[in-house]
Short mmCIF file of N, CA and C in Angstrom, two decimals:
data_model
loop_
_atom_site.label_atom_id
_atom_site.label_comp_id
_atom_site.label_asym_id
_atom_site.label_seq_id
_atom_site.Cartn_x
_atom_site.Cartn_y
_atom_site.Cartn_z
N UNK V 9 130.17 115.47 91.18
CA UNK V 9 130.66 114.81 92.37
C UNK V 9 132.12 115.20 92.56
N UNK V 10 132.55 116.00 93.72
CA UNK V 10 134.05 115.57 94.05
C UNK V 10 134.76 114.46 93.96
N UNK V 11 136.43 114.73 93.38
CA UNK V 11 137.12 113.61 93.46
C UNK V 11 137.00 113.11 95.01
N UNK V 12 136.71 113.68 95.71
CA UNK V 12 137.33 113.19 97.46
C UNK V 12 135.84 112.11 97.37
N UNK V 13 134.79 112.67 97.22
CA UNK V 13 133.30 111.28 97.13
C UNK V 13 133.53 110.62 96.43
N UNK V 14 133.99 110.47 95.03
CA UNK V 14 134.18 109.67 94.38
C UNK V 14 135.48 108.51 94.93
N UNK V 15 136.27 108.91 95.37
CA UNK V 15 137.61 107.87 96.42
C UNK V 15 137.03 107.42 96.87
N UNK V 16 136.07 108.15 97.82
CA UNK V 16 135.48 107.46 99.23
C UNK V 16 134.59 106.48 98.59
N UNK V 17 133.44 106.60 97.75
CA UNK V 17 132.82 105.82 96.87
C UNK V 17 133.16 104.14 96.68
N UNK V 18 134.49 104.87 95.47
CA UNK V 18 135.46 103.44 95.33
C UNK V 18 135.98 102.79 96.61
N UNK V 19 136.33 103.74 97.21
CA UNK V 19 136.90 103.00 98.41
C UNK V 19 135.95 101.88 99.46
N UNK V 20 134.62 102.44 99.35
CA UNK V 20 134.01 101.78 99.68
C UNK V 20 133.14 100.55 98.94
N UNK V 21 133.18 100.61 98.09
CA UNK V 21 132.73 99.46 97.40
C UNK V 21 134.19 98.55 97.40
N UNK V 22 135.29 98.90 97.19
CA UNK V 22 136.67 97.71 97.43
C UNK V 22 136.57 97.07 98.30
N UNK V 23 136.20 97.88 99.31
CA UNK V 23 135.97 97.29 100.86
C UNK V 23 135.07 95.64 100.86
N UNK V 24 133.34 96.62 100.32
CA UNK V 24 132.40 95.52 100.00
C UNK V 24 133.23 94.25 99.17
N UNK V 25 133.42 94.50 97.75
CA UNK V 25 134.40 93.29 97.47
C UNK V 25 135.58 92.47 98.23
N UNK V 26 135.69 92.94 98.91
CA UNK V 26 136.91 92.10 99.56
C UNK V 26 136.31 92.10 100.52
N UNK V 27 135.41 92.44 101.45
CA UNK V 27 134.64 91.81 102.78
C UNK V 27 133.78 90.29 101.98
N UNK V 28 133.19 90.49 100.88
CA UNK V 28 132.80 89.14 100.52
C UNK V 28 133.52 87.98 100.08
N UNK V 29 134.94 88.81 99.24
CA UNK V 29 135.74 87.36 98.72
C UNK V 29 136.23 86.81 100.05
N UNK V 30 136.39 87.62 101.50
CA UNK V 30 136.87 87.00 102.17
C UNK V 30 135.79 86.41 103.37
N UNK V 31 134.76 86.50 103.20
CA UNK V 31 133.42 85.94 103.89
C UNK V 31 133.45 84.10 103.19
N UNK V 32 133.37 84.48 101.83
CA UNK V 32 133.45 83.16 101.10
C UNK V 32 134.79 82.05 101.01
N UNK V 33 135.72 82.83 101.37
CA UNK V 33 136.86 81.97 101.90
C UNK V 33 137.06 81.67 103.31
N UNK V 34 136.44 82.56 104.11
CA UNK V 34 136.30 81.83 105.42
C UNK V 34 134.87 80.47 105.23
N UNK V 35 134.29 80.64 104.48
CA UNK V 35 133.17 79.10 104.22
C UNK V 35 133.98 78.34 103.26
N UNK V 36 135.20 78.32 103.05
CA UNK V 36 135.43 77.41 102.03
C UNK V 36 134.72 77.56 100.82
N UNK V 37 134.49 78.21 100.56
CA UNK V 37 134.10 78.22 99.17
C UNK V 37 135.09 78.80 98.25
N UNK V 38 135.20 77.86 96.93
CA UNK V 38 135.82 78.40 95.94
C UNK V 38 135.49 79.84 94.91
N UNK V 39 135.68 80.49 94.71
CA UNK V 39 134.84 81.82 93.92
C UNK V 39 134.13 81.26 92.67
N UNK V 40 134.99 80.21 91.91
CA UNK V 40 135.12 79.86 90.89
C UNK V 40 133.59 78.87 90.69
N UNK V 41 133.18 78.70 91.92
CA UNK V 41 131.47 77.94 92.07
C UNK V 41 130.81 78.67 92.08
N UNK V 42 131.01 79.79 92.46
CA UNK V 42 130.05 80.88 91.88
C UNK V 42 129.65 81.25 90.21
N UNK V 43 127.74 80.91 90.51
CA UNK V 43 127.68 80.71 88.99
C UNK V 43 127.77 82.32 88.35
N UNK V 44 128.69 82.32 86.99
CA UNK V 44 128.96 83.56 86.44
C UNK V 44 127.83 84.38 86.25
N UNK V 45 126.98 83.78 85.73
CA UNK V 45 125.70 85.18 85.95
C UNK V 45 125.03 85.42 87.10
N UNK V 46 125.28 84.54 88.48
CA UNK V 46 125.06 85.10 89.28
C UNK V 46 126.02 86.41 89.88
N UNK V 47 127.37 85.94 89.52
CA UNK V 47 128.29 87.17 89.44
C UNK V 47 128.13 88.18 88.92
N UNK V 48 127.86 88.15 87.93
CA UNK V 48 127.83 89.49 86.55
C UNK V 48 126.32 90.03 87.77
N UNK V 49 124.97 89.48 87.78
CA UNK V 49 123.95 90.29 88.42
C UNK V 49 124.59 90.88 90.04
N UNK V 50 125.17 90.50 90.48
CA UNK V 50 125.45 91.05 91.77
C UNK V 50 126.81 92.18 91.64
N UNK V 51 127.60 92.11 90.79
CA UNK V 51 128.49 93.55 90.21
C UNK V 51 127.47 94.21 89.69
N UNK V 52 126.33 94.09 88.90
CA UNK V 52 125.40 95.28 88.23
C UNK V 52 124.86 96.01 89.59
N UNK V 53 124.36 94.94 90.40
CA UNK V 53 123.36 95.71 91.57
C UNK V 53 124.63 96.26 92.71
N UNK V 54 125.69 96.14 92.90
CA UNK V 54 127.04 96.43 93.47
C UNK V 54 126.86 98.08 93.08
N UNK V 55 127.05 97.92 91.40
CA UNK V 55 127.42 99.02 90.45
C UNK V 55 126.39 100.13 90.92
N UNK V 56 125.22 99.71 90.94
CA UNK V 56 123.79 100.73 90.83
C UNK V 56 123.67 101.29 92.51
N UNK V 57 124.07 100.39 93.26
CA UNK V 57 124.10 100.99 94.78
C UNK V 57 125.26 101.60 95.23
N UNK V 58 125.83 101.49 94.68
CA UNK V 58 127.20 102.07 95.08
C UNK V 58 127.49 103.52 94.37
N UNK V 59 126.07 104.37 94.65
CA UNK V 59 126.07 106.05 94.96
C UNK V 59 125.22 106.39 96.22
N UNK V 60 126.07 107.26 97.10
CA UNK V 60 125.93 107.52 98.38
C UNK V 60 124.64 107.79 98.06
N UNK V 61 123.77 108.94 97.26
CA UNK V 61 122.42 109.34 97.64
C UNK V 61 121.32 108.03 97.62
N UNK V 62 121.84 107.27 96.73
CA UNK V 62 121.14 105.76 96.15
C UNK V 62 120.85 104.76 97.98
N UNK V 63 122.46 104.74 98.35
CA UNK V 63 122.30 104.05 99.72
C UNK V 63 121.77 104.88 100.67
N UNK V 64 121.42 106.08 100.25
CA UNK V 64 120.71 106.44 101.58
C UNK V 64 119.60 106.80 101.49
N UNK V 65 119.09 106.26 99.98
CA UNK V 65 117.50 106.65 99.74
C UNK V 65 117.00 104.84 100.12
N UNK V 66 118.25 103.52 100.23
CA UNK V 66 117.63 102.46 100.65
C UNK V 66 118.18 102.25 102.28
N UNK V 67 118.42 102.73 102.74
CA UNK V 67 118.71 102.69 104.13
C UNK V 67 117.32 103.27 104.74
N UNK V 68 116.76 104.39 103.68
CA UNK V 68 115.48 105.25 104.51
C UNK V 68 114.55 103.68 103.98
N UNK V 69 114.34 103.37 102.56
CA UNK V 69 113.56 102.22 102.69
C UNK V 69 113.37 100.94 103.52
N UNK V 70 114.53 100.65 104.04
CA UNK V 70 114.62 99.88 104.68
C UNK V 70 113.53 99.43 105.88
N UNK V 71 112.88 100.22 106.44
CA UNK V 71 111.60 100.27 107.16
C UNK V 71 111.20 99.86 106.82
N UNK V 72 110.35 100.10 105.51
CA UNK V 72 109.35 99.64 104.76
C UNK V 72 109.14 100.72 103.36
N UNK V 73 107.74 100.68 102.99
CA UNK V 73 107.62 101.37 101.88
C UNK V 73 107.27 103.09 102.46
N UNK V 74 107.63 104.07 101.69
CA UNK V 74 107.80 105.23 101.57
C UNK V 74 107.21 106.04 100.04
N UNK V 75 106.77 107.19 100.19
CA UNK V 75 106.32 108.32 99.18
C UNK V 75 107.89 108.74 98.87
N UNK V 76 107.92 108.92 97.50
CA UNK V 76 108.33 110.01 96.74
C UNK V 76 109.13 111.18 97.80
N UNK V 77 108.04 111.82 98.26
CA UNK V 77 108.06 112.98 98.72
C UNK V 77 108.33 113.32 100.45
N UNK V 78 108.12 111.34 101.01
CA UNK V 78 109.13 111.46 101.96
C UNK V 78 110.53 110.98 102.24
N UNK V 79 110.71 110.81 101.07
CA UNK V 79 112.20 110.32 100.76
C UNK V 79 112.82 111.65 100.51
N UNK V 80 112.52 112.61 99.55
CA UNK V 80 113.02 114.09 99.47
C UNK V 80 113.10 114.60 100.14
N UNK V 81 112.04 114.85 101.10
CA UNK V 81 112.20 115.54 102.25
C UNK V 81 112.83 115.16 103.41
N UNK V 82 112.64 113.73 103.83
CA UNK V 82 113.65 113.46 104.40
C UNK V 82 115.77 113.67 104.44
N UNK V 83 115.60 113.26 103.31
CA UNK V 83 117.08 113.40 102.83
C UNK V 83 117.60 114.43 101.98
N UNK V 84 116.78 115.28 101.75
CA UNK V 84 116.61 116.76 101.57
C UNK V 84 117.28 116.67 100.27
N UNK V 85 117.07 116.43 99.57
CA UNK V 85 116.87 116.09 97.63
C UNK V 85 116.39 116.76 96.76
N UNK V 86 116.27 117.06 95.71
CA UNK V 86 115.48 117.59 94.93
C UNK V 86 115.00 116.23 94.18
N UNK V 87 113.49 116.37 93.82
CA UNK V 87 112.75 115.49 93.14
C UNK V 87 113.01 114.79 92.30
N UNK V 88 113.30 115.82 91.82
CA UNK V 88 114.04 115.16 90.14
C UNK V 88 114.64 113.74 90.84
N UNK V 89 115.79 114.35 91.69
CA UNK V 89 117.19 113.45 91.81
C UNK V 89 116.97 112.20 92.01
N UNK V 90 115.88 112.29 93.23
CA UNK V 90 115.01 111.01 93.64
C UNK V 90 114.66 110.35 92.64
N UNK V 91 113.82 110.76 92.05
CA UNK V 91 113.18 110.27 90.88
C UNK V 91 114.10 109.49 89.63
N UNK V 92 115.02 110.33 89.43
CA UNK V 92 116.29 109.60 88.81
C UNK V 92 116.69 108.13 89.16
N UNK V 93 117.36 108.38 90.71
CA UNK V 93 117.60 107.46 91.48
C UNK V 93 116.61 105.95 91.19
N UNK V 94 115.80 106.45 91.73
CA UNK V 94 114.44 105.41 91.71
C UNK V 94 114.67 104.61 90.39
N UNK V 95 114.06 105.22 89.60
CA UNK V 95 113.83 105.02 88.12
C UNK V 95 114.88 104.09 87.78
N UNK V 96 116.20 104.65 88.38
CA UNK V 96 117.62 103.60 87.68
C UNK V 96 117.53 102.33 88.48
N UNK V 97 116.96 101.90 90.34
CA UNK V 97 116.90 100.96 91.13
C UNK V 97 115.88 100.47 90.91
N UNK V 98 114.51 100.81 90.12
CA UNK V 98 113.50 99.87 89.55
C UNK V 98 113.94 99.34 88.71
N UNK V 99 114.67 99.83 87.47
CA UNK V 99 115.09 99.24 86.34
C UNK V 99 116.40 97.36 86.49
N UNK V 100 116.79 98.24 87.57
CA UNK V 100 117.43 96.82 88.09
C UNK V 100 116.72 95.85 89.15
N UNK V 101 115.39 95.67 89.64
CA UNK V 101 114.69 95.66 90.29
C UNK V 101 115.05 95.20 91.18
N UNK V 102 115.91 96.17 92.25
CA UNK V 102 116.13 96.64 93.55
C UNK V 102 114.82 97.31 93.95
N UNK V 103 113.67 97.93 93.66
CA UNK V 103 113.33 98.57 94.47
C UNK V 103 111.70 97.94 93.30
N UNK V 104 110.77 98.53 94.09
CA UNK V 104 109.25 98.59 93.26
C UNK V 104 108.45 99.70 93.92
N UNK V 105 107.96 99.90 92.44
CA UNK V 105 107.07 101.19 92.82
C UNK V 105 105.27 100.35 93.14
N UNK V 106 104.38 101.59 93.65
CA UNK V 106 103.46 101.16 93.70
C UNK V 106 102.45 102.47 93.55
N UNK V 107 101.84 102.93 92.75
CA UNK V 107 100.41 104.01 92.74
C UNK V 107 99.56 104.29 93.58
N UNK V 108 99.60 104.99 94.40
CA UNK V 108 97.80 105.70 95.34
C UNK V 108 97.59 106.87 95.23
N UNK V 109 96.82 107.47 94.02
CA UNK V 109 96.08 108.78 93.49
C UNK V 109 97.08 109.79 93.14
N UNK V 110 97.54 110.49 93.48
CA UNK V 110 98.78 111.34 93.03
C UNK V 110 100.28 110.84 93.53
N UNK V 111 100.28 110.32 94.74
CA UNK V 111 101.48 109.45 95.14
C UNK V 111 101.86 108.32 94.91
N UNK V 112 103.00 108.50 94.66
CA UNK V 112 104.34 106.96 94.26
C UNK V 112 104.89 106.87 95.72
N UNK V 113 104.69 104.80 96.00
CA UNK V 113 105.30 104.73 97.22
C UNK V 113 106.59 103.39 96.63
N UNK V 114 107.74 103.59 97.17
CA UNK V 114 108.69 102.61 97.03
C UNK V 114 108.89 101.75 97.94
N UNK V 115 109.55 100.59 98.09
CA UNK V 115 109.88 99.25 98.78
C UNK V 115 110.91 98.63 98.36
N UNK V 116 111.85 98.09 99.11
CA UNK V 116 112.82 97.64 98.47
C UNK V 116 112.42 95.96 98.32
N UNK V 117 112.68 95.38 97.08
CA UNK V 117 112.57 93.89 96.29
C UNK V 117 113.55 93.26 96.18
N UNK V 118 114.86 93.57 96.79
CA UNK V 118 116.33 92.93 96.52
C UNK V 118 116.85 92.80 97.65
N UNK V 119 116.28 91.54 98.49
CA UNK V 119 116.74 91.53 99.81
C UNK V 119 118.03 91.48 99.99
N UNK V 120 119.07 91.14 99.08
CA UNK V 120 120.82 91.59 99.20
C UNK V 120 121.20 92.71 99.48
N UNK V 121 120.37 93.95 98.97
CA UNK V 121 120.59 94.83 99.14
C UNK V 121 120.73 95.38 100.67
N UNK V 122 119.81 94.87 101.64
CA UNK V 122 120.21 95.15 103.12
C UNK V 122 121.29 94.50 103.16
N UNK V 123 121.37 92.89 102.71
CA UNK V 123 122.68 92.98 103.36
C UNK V 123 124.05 93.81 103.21
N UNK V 124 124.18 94.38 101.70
CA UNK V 124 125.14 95.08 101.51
C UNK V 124 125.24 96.52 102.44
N UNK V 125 123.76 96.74 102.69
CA UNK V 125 123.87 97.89 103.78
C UNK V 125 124.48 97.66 105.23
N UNK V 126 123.95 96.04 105.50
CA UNK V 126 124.79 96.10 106.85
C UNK V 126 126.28 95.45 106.59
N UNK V 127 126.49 95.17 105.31
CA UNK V 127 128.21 94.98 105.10
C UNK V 127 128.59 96.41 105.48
N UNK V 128 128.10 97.25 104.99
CA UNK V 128 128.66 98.87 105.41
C UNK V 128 128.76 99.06 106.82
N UNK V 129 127.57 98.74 107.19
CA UNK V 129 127.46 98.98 108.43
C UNK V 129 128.88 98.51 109.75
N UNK V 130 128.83 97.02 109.44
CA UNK V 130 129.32 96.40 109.77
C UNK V 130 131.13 95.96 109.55
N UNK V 131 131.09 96.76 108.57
CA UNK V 131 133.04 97.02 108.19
C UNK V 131 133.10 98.41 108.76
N UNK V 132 132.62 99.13 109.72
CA UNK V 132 132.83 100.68 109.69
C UNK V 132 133.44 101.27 108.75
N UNK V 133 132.36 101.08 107.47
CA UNK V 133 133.19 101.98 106.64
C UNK V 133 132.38 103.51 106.38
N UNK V 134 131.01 103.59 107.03
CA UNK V 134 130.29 104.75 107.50
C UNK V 134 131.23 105.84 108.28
N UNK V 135 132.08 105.53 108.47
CA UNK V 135 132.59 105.79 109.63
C UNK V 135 133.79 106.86 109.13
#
């Protein structure tokens, strides 16, 4: 990865953090009521989405469920990479797989996860 993706990367996940500490201070809420392992799980799934090919293999999910092989081709990938990808967003179960005869279809299971997509969306930080 370039240093310049990797800035942009960080830069964009700072963003995400501070669009939420300041979402939760416009509700009055203290941070500090936030229960800590709900914290610690939402920095892991922060951590695991916060690689560009990752958000744009769940932006294509976002529809609904998808093959393997139209996620690659769509976003023009090599298999492997996908497969990588996947493998690391099941393990945090952001995403679920499902079997039909030679094809793997995915779905996303972590409904936060859109929202963090339309936090992106929605801070123009796509942009």
């Amino acid at each position: 990865m370039h240093s310049e993706d990797r800035v942009r990367r960080e830069l964009v996940l700072t963003h995400i953090y501070i669009s939420i500490i300041l979402s939760l201070m416009q509700k009055k809420r203290l941070l500090r009521s936030i229960d800590p392992a709900g914290l610690s799980k939402a920095a892991d799934v922060i951590k695991v989405v916060g690689h560009a090919d990752r958000l744009r293999i769940l932006e294509f999910l976002e529809d609904g469920e998808k093959a393997v092989g139209e996620i690659q081709d769509c976003l023009d990938l090599p298999q492997a990479i996908v497969s990588q990808h996947l493998a690391k967003m099941r393990g945090w179960d952001i995403v679920e797989s499902r079997r039909d005869g030679t094809h793997v279809y995915y779905h996303i299971i972590e409904p936060k996860v859109v929202h963090i997509l339309d936090c992106i969306r929605h801070c123009d930080l796509a942009e």
